[in-house]
Amino acid sequence: MEVILVPAFADNYIYVLRDAASGKVGVVDPGDAAPVRAELERRGWSLTHIFLTHHHDDHIGGAGELKERYGASVVGARADAHRIPGLDAMLGDGDRTVFGSQTARVLAVPGHTSGHIAFWFEAADSLFCGDTLFSLGCGRLFEGTPAQMWDSLQELRALADRTRVYCGHEYTQSNGRFALAVDPGNAALHRRMEEVAELRDRNQPTIPTSIGMERRTNPFLRADDPGVQAAVGMAGAPAVEVFAELRRRKDHFRG
């Protein structure tokens, strides 16, 4: 499965997908229709599927226009059917959706929003997780609780190391500054930040990352790690409480 990163707004990523075996073309979280149309026209492709992870406008704002223009099927969360217009397939945790020769498993990952889902294309080793998991970070808790988000992150953390992670925003550099503040002794994190700096200096994306990389470097996936717990003065505390403290500190971080 081919994945094309399409920048939008200040720091969003929209993903155009193409299944080579069938020629089906999809898009994940098209907050803006214009750059998607431009990419499709440049490649001579027509859109067949629209995948939506959550209801925020910067992720769904272009879906209606794209559906009308191409007749694409819109796939999203059953739990968000009341606030995502135009859904054709309404799915929940554990459901599967077919995209040409590919099949995506839907994972319910509430926290950022109550109805947030992720699409895991197992055969393609690809996860589209919206604003739940970021490179070196995680989403703000606009609608969910720390316990919900920690459970969601643990589910994503359990995927195979090789799984490529396609998240909704280019936040890696700012997330990394916070990660270094709470996990300064992490050698893998320091190496990752050097790589990130080189990429951003060339105006290149830091996405995709991988589950293996995030497991080693992302403090929000490591709230049960003794080193991270000690760094925030919570050695031996329940992981969910450590996660809540990490999220609270990130919300107020100005590094």
mmCIF file of N, CA and C in Angstrom, residues 1 17 26 29 36-37 59 73 79 85 92 96-97 126 131 147 151 160 174 206 211 229-230:
data_model
loop_
_atom_site.group_PDB
_atom_site.id
_atom_site.type_symbol
_atom_site.label_atom_id
_atom_site.label_comp_id
_atom_site.label_asym_id
_atom_site.label_seq_id
_atom_site.Cartn_x
_atom_site.Cartn_y
_atom_site.Cartn_z
ATOM 1 N N MET A 1 0.838 -1.194 0.000
ATOM 2 C CA MET A 1 0.000 0.000 0.000
ATOM 3 C C MET A 1 0.875 1.246 0.000
ATOM 4 N N LEU A 17 -3.843 7.213 0.228
ATOM 5 C CA LEU A 17 -3.463 5.802 0.170
ATOM 6 C C LEU A 17 -3.836 5.231 -1.196
ATOM 7 N N GLY A 26 -7.613 5.931 -1.292
ATOM 8 C CA GLY A 26 -8.270 6.451 -0.105
ATOM 9 C C GLY A 26 -7.560 7.676 0.431
ATOM 10 N N ASP A 29 -8.365 11.476 7.006
ATOM 11 C CA ASP A 29 -8.518 12.761 7.701
ATOM 12 C C ASP A 29 -8.285 13.980 6.799
ATOM 13 N N VAL A 36 -5.836 17.722 -1.325
ATOM 14 C CA VAL A 36 -6.126 16.335 -1.732
ATOM 15 C C VAL A 36 -6.488 16.302 -3.210
ATOM 16 N N ARG A 37 -7.355 17.200 -3.631
ATOM 17 C CA ARG A 37 -7.709 17.275 -5.055
ATOM 18 C C ARG A 37 -6.476 17.486 -5.909
ATOM 19 N N HIS A 59 -9.735 17.617 10.658
ATOM 20 C CA HIS A 59 -9.596 16.243 10.158
ATOM 21 C C HIS A 59 -10.742 15.837 9.225
ATOM 22 N N SER A 73 -16.707 6.566 -0.555
ATOM 23 C CA SER A 73 -17.388 6.071 0.643
ATOM 24 C C SER A 73 -16.678 6.599 1.887
ATOM 25 N N ALA A 79 -19.691 5.773 17.017
ATOM 26 C CA ALA A 79 -19.918 6.627 18.177
ATOM 27 C C ALA A 79 -19.975 8.108 17.812
ATOM 28 N N PRO A 85 -20.953 14.297 9.579
ATOM 29 C CA PRO A 85 -21.966 14.128 8.529
ATOM 30 C C PRO A 85 -21.479 13.240 7.395
ATOM 31 N N GLY A 92 -16.969 0.268 14.844
ATOM 32 C CA GLY A 92 -16.529 0.337 16.224
ATOM 33 C C GLY A 92 -15.345 -0.564 16.464
ATOM 34 N N ARG A 96 -13.773 -4.498 11.009
ATOM 35 C CA ARG A 96 -12.809 -4.452 9.913
ATOM 36 C C ARG A 96 -13.442 -3.788 8.700
ATOM 37 N N THR A 97 -12.627 -3.081 7.944
ATOM 38 C CA THR A 97 -13.101 -2.432 6.731
ATOM 39 C C THR A 97 -12.152 -2.773 5.595
ATOM 40 N N SER A 126 0.880 -0.619 8.884
ATOM 41 C CA SER A 126 0.610 0.820 8.923
ATOM 42 C C SER A 126 -0.549 1.135 9.852
ATOM 43 N N ASP A 131 -5.100 11.873 16.239
ATOM 44 C CA ASP A 131 -4.476 12.676 17.284
ATOM 45 C C ASP A 131 -4.387 11.931 18.613
ATOM 46 N N ALA A 147 -7.298 7.895 32.266
ATOM 47 C CA ALA A 147 -7.395 6.436 32.236
ATOM 48 C C ALA A 147 -7.751 5.934 30.838
ATOM 49 N N ASP A 151 -5.178 3.713 28.513
ATOM 50 C CA ASP A 151 -5.606 2.418 27.955
ATOM 51 C C ASP A 151 -5.434 2.416 26.435
ATOM 52 N N ALA A 160 3.122 -4.435 16.758
ATOM 53 C CA ALA A 160 4.491 -4.843 16.432
ATOM 54 C C ALA A 160 5.411 -3.637 16.264
ATOM 55 N N SER A 174 8.589 19.799 18.902
ATOM 56 C CA SER A 174 8.115 20.377 20.161
ATOM 57 C C SER A 174 7.831 19.289 21.193
ATOM 58 N N THR A 206 8.864 14.248 9.769
ATOM 59 C CA THR A 206 9.399 13.267 10.725
ATOM 60 C C THR A 206 8.491 12.041 10.814
ATOM 61 N N ILE A 211 6.126 2.063 15.933
ATOM 62 C CA ILE A 211 5.771 1.678 17.303
ATOM 63 C C ILE A 211 7.030 1.385 18.098
ATOM 64 N N GLN A 229 9.101 7.466 35.785
ATOM 65 C CA GLN A 229 8.400 7.716 37.048
ATOM 66 C C GLN A 229 9.291 8.487 38.027
ATOM 67 N N ALA A 230 10.540 8.069 38.117
ATOM 68 C CA ALA A 230 11.475 8.746 39.030
ATOM 69 C C ALA A 230 11.712 10.186 38.586
#
